[in-house]
XYZ file of N, CA and C in Angstrom:
672
model
N 14.302 0.995 9.283
C 13.947 2.090 8.368
C 13.188 3.158 9.148
N 13.642 4.379 9.098
C 12.919 5.470 9.751
C 11.870 6.013 8.811
N 10.806 6.572 9.383
C 9.675 6.970 8.559
C 8.971 8.147 9.204
N 8.603 9.126 8.402
C 7.784 10.226 8.883
C 6.791 10.582 7.808
N 5.666 11.175 8.221
C 4.650 11.456 7.214
C 3.688 12.509 7.719
N 3.102 13.239 6.780
C 2.027 14.162 7.102
C 0.902 13.947 6.114
N -0.279 14.461 6.436
C -1.376 14.403 5.490
C -2.149 15.703 5.541
N -2.769 16.053 4.446
C -3.659 17.195 4.382
C -5.042 16.687 4.045
N -6.020 17.063 4.835
C -7.390 16.628 4.613
C -8.243 17.807 4.179
N -9.138 17.582 3.243
C -10.079 18.616 2.845
C -11.451 18.000 2.704
N -12.496 18.787 2.886
C -13.860 18.279 2.770
C -14.674 19.260 1.957
N -15.953 18.886 1.763
C -16.844 19.755 0.998
C -17.011 21.102 1.686
N -16.805 21.120 2.997
C -16.925 22.367 3.749
C -15.652 23.198 3.691
N -14.670 22.712 2.884
C -13.409 23.427 2.691
C -12.565 23.469 3.961
N -12.869 22.574 4.900
C -12.026 22.499 6.082
C -10.774 21.711 5.733
N -9.643 22.139 6.247
C -8.398 21.441 5.956
C -7.561 21.382 7.219
N -6.826 20.303 7.359
C -5.952 20.166 8.510
C -4.722 19.379 8.094
N -3.634 19.628 8.814
C -2.408 18.868 8.602
C -2.160 18.078 9.876
N -2.027 16.781 9.723
C -1.898 15.896 10.864
C -0.634 15.072 10.710
N 0.124 14.938 11.790
C 1.279 14.050 11.768
C 0.770 12.625 11.937
N 1.056 11.781 10.960
C 0.599 10.405 11.014
C 1.449 9.606 11.979
N 0.817 8.682 12.669
C 1.524 7.830 13.615
C 1.975 6.550 12.911
N 3.198 6.153 13.168
C 3.736 4.921 12.618
C 3.878 3.924 13.759
N 3.195 2.791 13.652
C 3.193 1.808 14.711
C 4.245 0.743 14.436
N 4.878 0.274 15.487
C 5.791 -0.854 15.341
C 5.007 -2.151 15.519
N 5.476 -3.215 14.867
C 4.792 -4.490 14.968
C 4.786 -4.956 16.421
N 3.629 -5.373 16.941
C 3.563 -5.802 18.338
C 4.347 -7.082 18.556
N 4.920 -7.208 19.744
C 5.644 -8.419 20.078
C 4.656 -9.539 20.390
N 5.087 -10.748 20.127
C 4.264 -11.894 20.487
C 3.094 -12.154 19.561
N 3.117 -11.611 18.333
C 2.048 -11.885 17.377
C 2.193 -13.312 16.876
N 1.093 -14.053 16.885
C 1.126 -15.443 16.456
C 1.272 -15.523 14.940
N 2.057 -16.497 14.482
C 2.199 -16.731 13.050
C 0.861 -17.215 12.480
N 0.518 -16.698 11.319
C -0.741 -17.077 10.674
C -0.461 -17.497 9.236
N -1.447 -18.141 8.624
C -1.348 -18.522 7.216
C -2.532 -17.930 6.459
N -2.350 -17.783 5.163
C -3.428 -17.276 4.316
C -4.648 -18.189 4.397
N -4.428 -19.475 4.430
C -5.540 -20.429 4.485
C -6.365 -20.239 5.753
N -5.699 -19.985 6.874
C -6.410 -19.767 8.132
C -7.250 -18.492 8.079
N -6.660 -17.434 7.523
C -7.356 -16.147 7.515
C -8.545 -16.150 6.567
N -8.473 -16.918 5.502
C -9.599 -16.991 4.564
C -10.835 -17.633 5.192
N -10.651 -18.368 6.269
C -11.779 -19.014 6.946
C -12.436 -18.105 7.981
N -11.789 -16.981 8.281
C -12.306 -16.097 9.322
C -13.389 -15.167 8.771
N -14.317 -14.802 9.625
C -15.381 -13.875 9.226
C -14.824 -12.486 8.961
N -13.845 -12.066 9.752
C -13.170 -10.791 9.525
C -11.703 -10.943 9.885
N -10.871 -10.104 9.258
C -9.424 -10.180 9.434
C -8.951 -8.938 10.171
N -8.097 -9.116 11.168
C -7.617 -8.018 12.006
C -6.179 -7.662 11.650
N -5.681 -6.517 12.141
C -4.267 -6.169 11.919
C -3.294 -7.223 12.424
N -3.538 -7.775 13.617
C -2.642 -8.801 14.145
C -2.614 -10.028 13.240
N -3.740 -10.324 12.600
C -3.785 -11.472 11.688
C -2.775 -11.318 10.559
N -2.738 -10.135 9.918
C -1.837 -9.970 8.765
C -0.396 -9.749 9.217
N -0.201 -9.202 10.417
C 1.164 -9.051 10.934
C 1.802 -10.404 11.209
N 0.971 -11.428 11.360
C 1.484 -12.767 11.599
C 1.808 -13.545 10.344
N 1.465 -13.009 9.164
C 1.748 -13.709 7.915
C 3.249 -13.829 7.684
N 3.684 -14.988 7.251
C 5.104 -15.253 7.056
C 5.529 -15.154 5.597
N 4.572 -14.984 4.686
C 4.893 -14.903 3.265
C 3.826 -14.105 2.535
N 4.105 -13.745 1.289
C 3.158 -12.994 0.477
C 1.897 -13.825 0.265
N 0.746 -13.186 0.195
C -0.488 -13.920 -0.083
C -0.585 -14.224 -1.568
N -1.244 -15.323 -1.880
C -1.457 -15.706 -3.273
C -2.756 -15.115 -3.819
N -3.711 -14.900 -2.925
C -4.988 -14.317 -3.324
C -5.295 -13.099 -2.478
N -6.582 -12.776 -2.350
C -7.031 -11.610 -1.588
C -7.789 -12.060 -0.342
N -7.584 -11.341 0.760
C -8.184 -11.717 2.034
C -9.540 -11.072 2.275
N -9.990 -10.240 1.338
C -11.343 -9.680 1.427
C -11.841 -9.439 0.013
N -13.141 -9.228 -0.109
C -13.769 -9.010 -1.415
C -13.878 -7.509 -1.690
N -13.968 -7.106 -2.962
C -14.125 -5.675 -3.271
C -15.329 -5.045 -2.568
N -16.397 -5.818 -2.406
C -17.601 -5.260 -1.775
C -17.452 -5.036 -0.274
N -16.364 -5.507 0.322
C -16.118 -5.220 1.734
C -15.732 -3.759 1.968
N -15.424 -3.044 0.912
C -15.106 -1.619 1.008
C -16.406 -0.823 1.087
N -17.090 -0.947 2.218
C -18.394 -0.302 2.410
C -18.249 1.208 2.629
N -17.022 1.683 2.817
C -16.781 3.112 3.026
C -16.481 3.835 1.708
N -16.498 3.081 0.618
C -16.236 3.670 -0.711
C -14.926 4.453 -0.745
N -13.898 3.868 -0.160
C -12.560 4.456 -0.235
C -12.036 4.229 -1.647
N -11.631 5.300 -2.304
C -11.192 5.212 -3.699
C -9.875 5.956 -3.859
N -8.807 5.232 -4.148
C -7.500 5.846 -4.363
C -7.435 6.343 -5.803
N -7.270 7.649 -5.960
C -7.385 8.267 -7.284
C -6.056 8.754 -7.858
N -5.028 8.865 -7.038
C -3.737 9.365 -7.544
C -2.609 8.833 -6.671
N -1.482 8.529 -7.333
C -0.328 8.025 -6.600
C 0.936 8.534 -7.279
N 1.863 9.053 -6.489
C 3.107 9.605 -7.031
C 4.273 9.240 -6.131
N 5.397 8.862 -6.749
C 6.631 8.583 -6.024
C 7.689 9.561 -6.507
N 8.401 10.203 -5.579
C 9.457 11.142 -5.964
C 10.691 10.937 -5.103
N 11.830 11.232 -5.700
C 13.104 11.225 -4.983
C 13.191 12.514 -4.181
N 13.332 12.416 -2.873
C 13.316 13.599 -2.029
C 14.564 14.447 -2.211
N 15.683 13.870 -2.619
C 16.912 14.640 -2.775
C 16.894 15.488 -4.044
N 16.467 14.904 -5.169
C 16.484 15.631 -6.440
C 15.127 16.240 -6.793
N 14.067 15.742 -6.173
C 12.721 16.197 -6.514
C 12.160 15.530 -7.750
N 12.918 14.635 -8.379
C 12.476 13.982 -9.614
C 11.306 13.051 -9.335
N 10.264 13.132 -10.177
C 9.112 12.236 -10.078
C 9.480 10.922 -10.746
N 9.408 9.854 -9.989
C 9.824 8.539 -10.475
C 8.655 7.729 -11.008
N 7.464 8.008 -10.506
C 6.270 7.281 -10.937
C 5.060 8.112 -10.572
N 4.078 8.173 -11.471
C 2.832 8.886 -11.176
C 1.702 8.285 -11.990
N 0.589 8.064 -11.331
C -0.578 7.533 -12.015
C -1.818 8.193 -11.426
N -2.751 8.560 -12.292
C -4.017 9.174 -11.875
C -5.159 8.412 -12.529
N -6.158 8.076 -11.733
C -7.309 7.380 -12.284
C -8.094 8.310 -13.204
N -8.708 7.766 -14.259
C -9.563 8.591 -15.121
C -10.818 8.996 -14.381
N -11.582 9.976 -14.915
C -12.836 10.383 -14.274
C -13.767 9.201 -14.066
N -14.667 9.351 -13.091
C -15.558 8.251 -12.716
C -16.380 7.745 -13.897
N -16.863 8.646 -14.766
C -17.686 8.238 -15.895
C -16.914 7.317 -16.835
N -15.641 7.640 -17.073
C -14.817 6.798 -17.945
C -14.543 5.457 -17.285
N -14.366 5.456 -15.976
C -14.093 4.207 -15.283
C -15.307 3.288 -15.297
N -16.513 3.861 -15.204
C -17.727 3.050 -15.254
C -17.849 2.331 -16.589
N -17.528 3.029 -17.687
C -17.573 2.397 -18.992
C -16.539 1.285 -19.092
N -15.347 1.523 -18.552
C -14.293 0.514 -18.586
C -14.659 -0.683 -17.732
N -15.314 -0.435 -16.579
C -15.687 -1.526 -15.682
C -16.687 -2.473 -16.335
N -17.542 -1.921 -17.198
C -18.520 -2.784 -17.873
C -17.822 -3.796 -18.774
N -16.663 -3.415 -19.320
C -15.920 -4.303 -20.209
C -14.980 -5.212 -19.436
N -14.634 -4.830 -18.214
C -13.656 -5.574 -17.425
C -14.312 -6.760 -16.729
N -13.776 -7.967 -16.948
C -14.355 -9.162 -16.354
C -13.643 -9.571 -15.068
N -12.399 -9.127 -14.851
C -11.638 -9.471 -13.659
C -11.977 -8.498 -12.540
N -12.661 -8.998 -11.496
C -13.099 -8.120 -10.404
C -11.921 -7.607 -9.595
N -10.752 -8.246 -9.705
C -9.580 -7.834 -8.940
C -8.629 -6.958 -9.740
N -9.003 -6.587 -10.966
C -8.091 -5.829 -11.828
C -7.671 -4.509 -11.196
N -8.570 -3.845 -10.498
C -8.260 -2.554 -9.891
C -7.500 -2.655 -8.585
N -7.190 -3.869 -8.169
C -6.522 -4.053 -6.873
C -5.057 -4.462 -7.026
N -4.552 -4.411 -8.232
C -3.177 -4.826 -8.481
C -2.480 -3.801 -9.361
N -1.215 -3.510 -9.032
C -0.420 -2.592 -9.849
C 0.982 -3.171 -10.010
N 1.574 -2.939 -11.186
C 2.921 -3.433 -11.488
C 3.841 -2.235 -11.689
N 4.977 -2.227 -10.982
C 5.937 -1.134 -11.060
C 7.198 -1.594 -11.788
N 7.758 -0.700 -12.577
C 9.015 -0.965 -13.251
C 9.978 0.194 -12.979
N 11.104 -0.110 -12.340
C 12.124 0.865 -12.021
C 13.478 0.337 -12.499
N 14.498 1.189 -12.444
C 15.860 0.734 -12.694
C 16.484 0.337 -11.358
N 17.621 -0.372 -11.379
C 18.289 -0.712 -10.106
C 18.655 0.506 -9.279
N 18.794 1.678 -9.922
C 19.140 2.895 -9.184
C 18.091 3.230 -8.126
N 16.851 2.790 -8.347
C 15.782 3.053 -7.370
C 16.130 2.444 -6.017
N 16.770 1.276 -6.039
C 17.102 0.578 -4.797
C 18.232 1.257 -4.036
N 18.916 2.197 -4.692
C 20.022 2.903 -4.043
C 19.605 4.277 -3.513
N 18.363 4.650 -3.722
C 17.902 5.953 -3.231
C 17.922 5.988 -1.707
N 18.127 7.181 -1.175
C 18.181 7.327 0.277
C 16.826 7.680 0.874
N 16.076 8.557 0.177
C 14.810 9.028 0.741
C 13.800 9.240 -0.379
N 12.616 8.713 -0.173
C 11.569 8.758 -1.197
C 10.287 9.269 -0.559
N 9.527 10.059 -1.311
C 8.203 10.503 -0.883
C 7.142 9.842 -1.741
N 6.128 9.293 -1.105
C 5.021 8.648 -1.814
C 3.734 9.388 -1.468
N 3.155 10.044 -2.457
C 1.920 10.807 -2.261
C 0.729 9.996 -2.755
N -0.290 9.883 -1.911
C -1.528 9.217 -2.309
C -2.691 10.182 -2.121
N -3.633 10.105 -3.031
C -4.852 10.906 -2.954
C -6.031 9.949 -2.986
N -6.980 10.132 -2.071
C -8.126 9.226 -2.027
C -9.378 9.970 -1.561
N -10.511 9.454 -1.976
C -11.804 10.001 -1.564
C -12.529 8.955 -0.725
N -13.462 9.432 0.086
C -14.286 8.519 0.890
C -15.753 8.832 0.634
N -16.609 7.860 0.932
C -18.038 7.998 0.692
C -18.735 8.800 1.771
N -20.015 8.470 2.008
C -20.830 9.271 2.918
C -20.782 8.796 4.364
N -19.876 7.867 4.668
C -19.728 7.400 6.042
C -18.421 7.932 6.626
N -18.440 8.363 7.888
C -17.173 8.762 8.518
C -16.282 7.545 8.718
N -14.979 7.758 8.652
C -14.028 6.662 8.813
C -13.202 6.911 10.067
N -13.341 6.019 11.025
C -12.568 6.095 12.259
C -11.441 5.065 12.220
N -10.315 5.442 12.773
C -9.196 4.504 12.914
C -8.830 3.851 11.589
N -8.585 4.678 10.569
C -8.173 4.184 9.258
C -6.693 3.845 9.317
N -6.370 2.634 8.960
C -5.008 2.122 9.158
C -4.576 1.277 7.955
N -3.321 1.390 7.583
C -2.776 0.581 6.500
C -1.546 -0.170 6.987
N -1.494 -1.456 6.673
C -0.306 -2.273 6.911
C 0.180 -2.762 5.559
N 1.434 -2.453 5.249
C 1.998 -2.833 3.946
C 3.253 -3.662 4.184
N 3.289 -4.847 3.547
C 4.387 -5.779 3.769
C 5.040 -6.133 2.435
N 6.368 -5.970 2.383
C 7.132 -6.183 1.156
C 7.995 -7.433 1.281
N 7.986 -8.231 0.227
C 8.719 -9.492 0.230
C 9.581 -9.608 -1.026
N 10.706 -10.294 -0.886
C 11.491 -10.712 -2.040
C 11.706 -12.218 -1.929
N 11.183 -12.942 -2.899
C 11.286 -14.405 -2.927
C 10.832 -15.005 -1.596
N 9.671 -14.579 -1.128
C 9.014 -15.084 0.083
C 9.689 -14.644 1.378
N 10.720 -13.828 1.304
C 11.368 -13.307 2.512
C 10.866 -11.900 2.778
N 10.428 -11.636 4.006
C 9.928 -10.315 4.367
C 11.078 -9.319 4.380
N 10.976 -8.268 3.551
C 11.987 -7.219 3.499
C 11.690 -6.113 4.508
N 10.444 -5.674 4.508
C 10.054 -4.595 5.420
C 8.538 -4.593 5.578
N 8.099 -4.072 6.711
C 6.675 -3.992 7.029
C 6.382 -2.597 7.560
N 5.429 -1.889 6.927
C 5.032 -0.552 7.360
C 3.651 -0.628 8.003
N 3.446 0.199 9.004
C 2.166 0.230 9.711
C 1.797 1.690 9.929
N 0.786 2.189 9.195
C 0.435 3.604 9.222
C -0.970 3.812 9.773
N -1.142 4.828 10.588
C -2.463 5.220 11.080
C -2.864 6.536 10.434
N -3.961 6.531 9.672
C -4.467 7.743 9.039
C -5.418 8.503 9.963
N -6.002 7.812 10.943
C -6.933 8.473 11.848
C -8.314 8.634 11.258
N -8.933 9.791 11.514
C -10.321 10.046 11.123
C -10.387 10.736 9.764
N -11.330 10.282 8.920
C -11.573 10.915 7.623
C -13.015 11.402 7.559
N -13.196 12.638 7.139
C -14.510 13.275 7.072
C -15.337 12.650 5.953
N -16.625 12.410 6.148
C -17.469 11.884 5.071
C -17.437 12.791 3.845
N -17.358 12.208 2.668
C -17.360 12.972 1.431
C -16.106 13.769 1.191
N -15.019 13.446 1.882
C -13.799 14.249 1.768
C -12.839 13.692 0.724
N -11.967 14.569 0.265
C -10.853 14.206 -0.614
C -9.577 14.416 0.180
N -8.770 13.383 0.302
C -7.642 13.390 1.217
C -6.330 13.163 0.480
N -5.301 13.862 0.902
C -3.984 13.704 0.314
C -2.957 13.537 1.430
N -2.084 12.566 1.291
C -1.014 12.409 2.271
C 0.264 12.024 1.548
N 1.381 12.449 2.079
C 2.682 12.067 1.547
C 3.469 11.348 2.625
N 3.915 10.160 2.303
C 4.764 9.377 3.188
C 6.213 9.663 2.817
N 6.993 10.082 3.761
C 8.400 10.378 3.516
C 9.225 9.411 4.358
N 10.047 8.601 3.697
C 10.774 7.597 4.448
C 12.168 7.360 3.880
N 13.036 6.891 4.749
C 14.415 6.582 4.395
C 14.518 5.117 3.976
N 15.166 4.880 2.850
C 15.386 3.515 2.397
C 16.524 2.879 3.188
N 16.434 1.585 3.452
C 17.569 0.901 4.073
C 18.688 0.740 3.052
N 19.898 0.646 3.520
C 21.029 0.436 2.625
C 21.110 -1.039 2.267
N 20.935 -1.331 0.986
C 20.969 -2.709 0.508
C 22.358 -3.039 -0.021
N 22.760 -4.278 0.141
C 24.049 -4.702 -0.400
C 23.957 -4.758 -1.921
N 25.095 -4.572 -2.586
C 25.117 -4.661 -4.045
C 24.727 -6.058 -4.514
N 25.054 -7.057 -3.709
C 24.682 -8.434 -4.061
C 23.161 -8.598 -4.091
N 22.487 -8.031 -3.071
C 21.035 -8.133 -3.022
C 20.396 -7.310 -4.140
N 20.941 -6.128 -4.415
C 20.413 -5.301 -5.499
C 20.514 -6.041 -6.831
N 21.636 -6.697 -7.072
C 21.808 -7.445 -8.310
C 20.836 -8.620 -8.391
N 20.606 -9.268 -7.249
C 19.681 -10.404 -7.245
C 18.247 -9.946 -7.493
N 17.856 -8.849 -6.870
C 16.506 -8.324 -7.076
C 16.326 -7.840 -8.509
N 17.370 -7.270 -9.090
C 17.300 -6.789 -10.470
C 17.199 -7.956 -11.453
N 17.862 -9.053 -11.119
C 17.883 -10.210 -12.021
C 16.595 -11.021 -11.951
N 15.749 -10.738 -10.974
C 14.506 -11.506 -10.803
C 13.311 -10.544 -10.812
N 12.910 -10.079 -11.997
C 11.790 -9.142 -12.075
C 10.500 -9.753 -11.541
N 9.784 -8.947 -10.790
C 8.472 -9.275 -10.241
C 8.520 -10.368 -9.166
N 9.720 -10.675 -8.672
C 9.831 -11.533 -7.499
C 9.771 -10.701 -6.225
N 9.837 -9.371 -6.367
C 9.616 -8.463 -5.240
C 8.154 -8.060 -5.270
N 7.442 -8.366 -4.186
C 5.988 -8.163 -4.175
C 5.546 -7.573 -2.839
N 4.347 -7.017 -2.844
C 3.834 -6.417 -1.608
C 2.340 -6.655 -1.456
N 1.925 -6.729 -0.212
C 0.511 -6.755 0.182
C 0.219 -5.461 0.925
N -0.866 -4.773 0.552
C -1.314 -3.574 1.269
C -2.692 -3.860 1.847
N -2.782 -3.836 3.168
C -4.028 -4.134 3.864
C -4.569 -2.856 4.501
N -5.850 -2.577 4.310
C -6.478 -1.372 4.837
C -7.585 -1.759 5.819
N -7.544 -1.125 6.992
C -8.478 -1.459 8.062
C -9.252 -0.218 8.506
N -10.492 -0.432 8.888
C -11.290 0.577 9.576
C -11.793 -0.062 10.859
N -11.487 0.561 11.984
C -11.835 -0.006 13.291
C -11.373 -1.456 13.407
N -10.143 -1.702 12.951
C -9.485 -3.005 13.093
C -10.142 -4.127 12.283
N -10.897 -3.778 11.269
C -11.499 -4.780 10.377
C -11.013 -4.531 8.956
N -10.520 -5.577 8.296
C -10.004 -5.449 6.936
C -11.124 -5.086 5.965
N -10.916 -3.976 5.215
C -11.928 -3.539 4.251
C -11.383 -3.472 2.821
N -10.047 -3.445 2.672
C -9.425 -3.410 1.352
C -8.106 -4.181 1.391
N -7.798 -4.816 0.267
C -6.527 -5.529 0.124
C -6.039 -5.319 -1.297
N -4.899 -4.647 -1.439
C -4.290 -4.404 -2.742
C -2.942 -5.105 -2.814
N -2.505 -5.404 -4.041
C -1.248 -6.106 -4.244
C -0.428 -5.388 -5.311
N 0.895 -5.589 -5.265
C 1.781 -5.008 -6.275
C 2.985 -5.912 -6.448
N 3.611 -5.816 -7.633
C 4.926 -6.432 -7.804
C 5.852 -5.448 -8.505
N 7.157 -5.736 -8.448
C 8.164 -4.745 -8.833
C 9.261 -5.401 -9.659
N 9.711 -4.656 -10.666
C 10.869 -5.061 -11.460
C 11.879 -3.928 -11.457
N 13.131 -4.294 -11.322
C 14.218 -3.314 -11.339
C 15.133 -3.703 -12.505
N 14.730 -3.263 -13.697
C 15.321 -3.758 -14.932
C 16.632 -3.132 -15.313
N 16.881 -3.065 -16.625
C 18.165 -2.592 -17.138
C 18.413 -1.149 -16.735
N 19.658 -0.836 -16.506
C 20.034 0.514 -16.106
C 21.132 0.442 -15.065
N 21.613 1.599 -14.640
C 22.705 1.630 -13.675
C 22.243 1.201 -12.279
């Protein structure tokens, strides 16, 4: 799968820049790891998660490990050929979220999202995924995301993105533009017939230390 991406950064000082994001290939010779092994470690590295052979059942870090206060506030998926928005979600204002958090008992509720698409989504050629996030009062060096997608415990694809440096107190927007692989009709039918068996782990690192872990699952229901 080929992939290209840019990001626009802005800060309280109104400085803005456009940076070409680097996409890393998985290093050769990475040792296979298990979720059980990584849960025993004091910190988890990029090579650790690249060695995982299956989707995780739980989370490899706690919410409080996000000491940089990275907060993803908006996410949008669009078809690059037609421009049609396929999915968009925006977090409510912070005050509303604080009230909701007081009622929420599941500490991992904000770390999981469920997507519902039609099988036509799997036939798209090129998709853009825009994310918007804010950071706290600490500078972020070497911000990196590794995202791994599985269907029925089989690794479908693994993305490795470098965001680079983020200014303290900044609001950041980036769009990932990538080409989908051509899937067989047999595989598309199988994925459509098994909703939420397609799942992903998103791991976020700062200076090669895991600080966030989000999860998602996907259904490709009725439709063409």
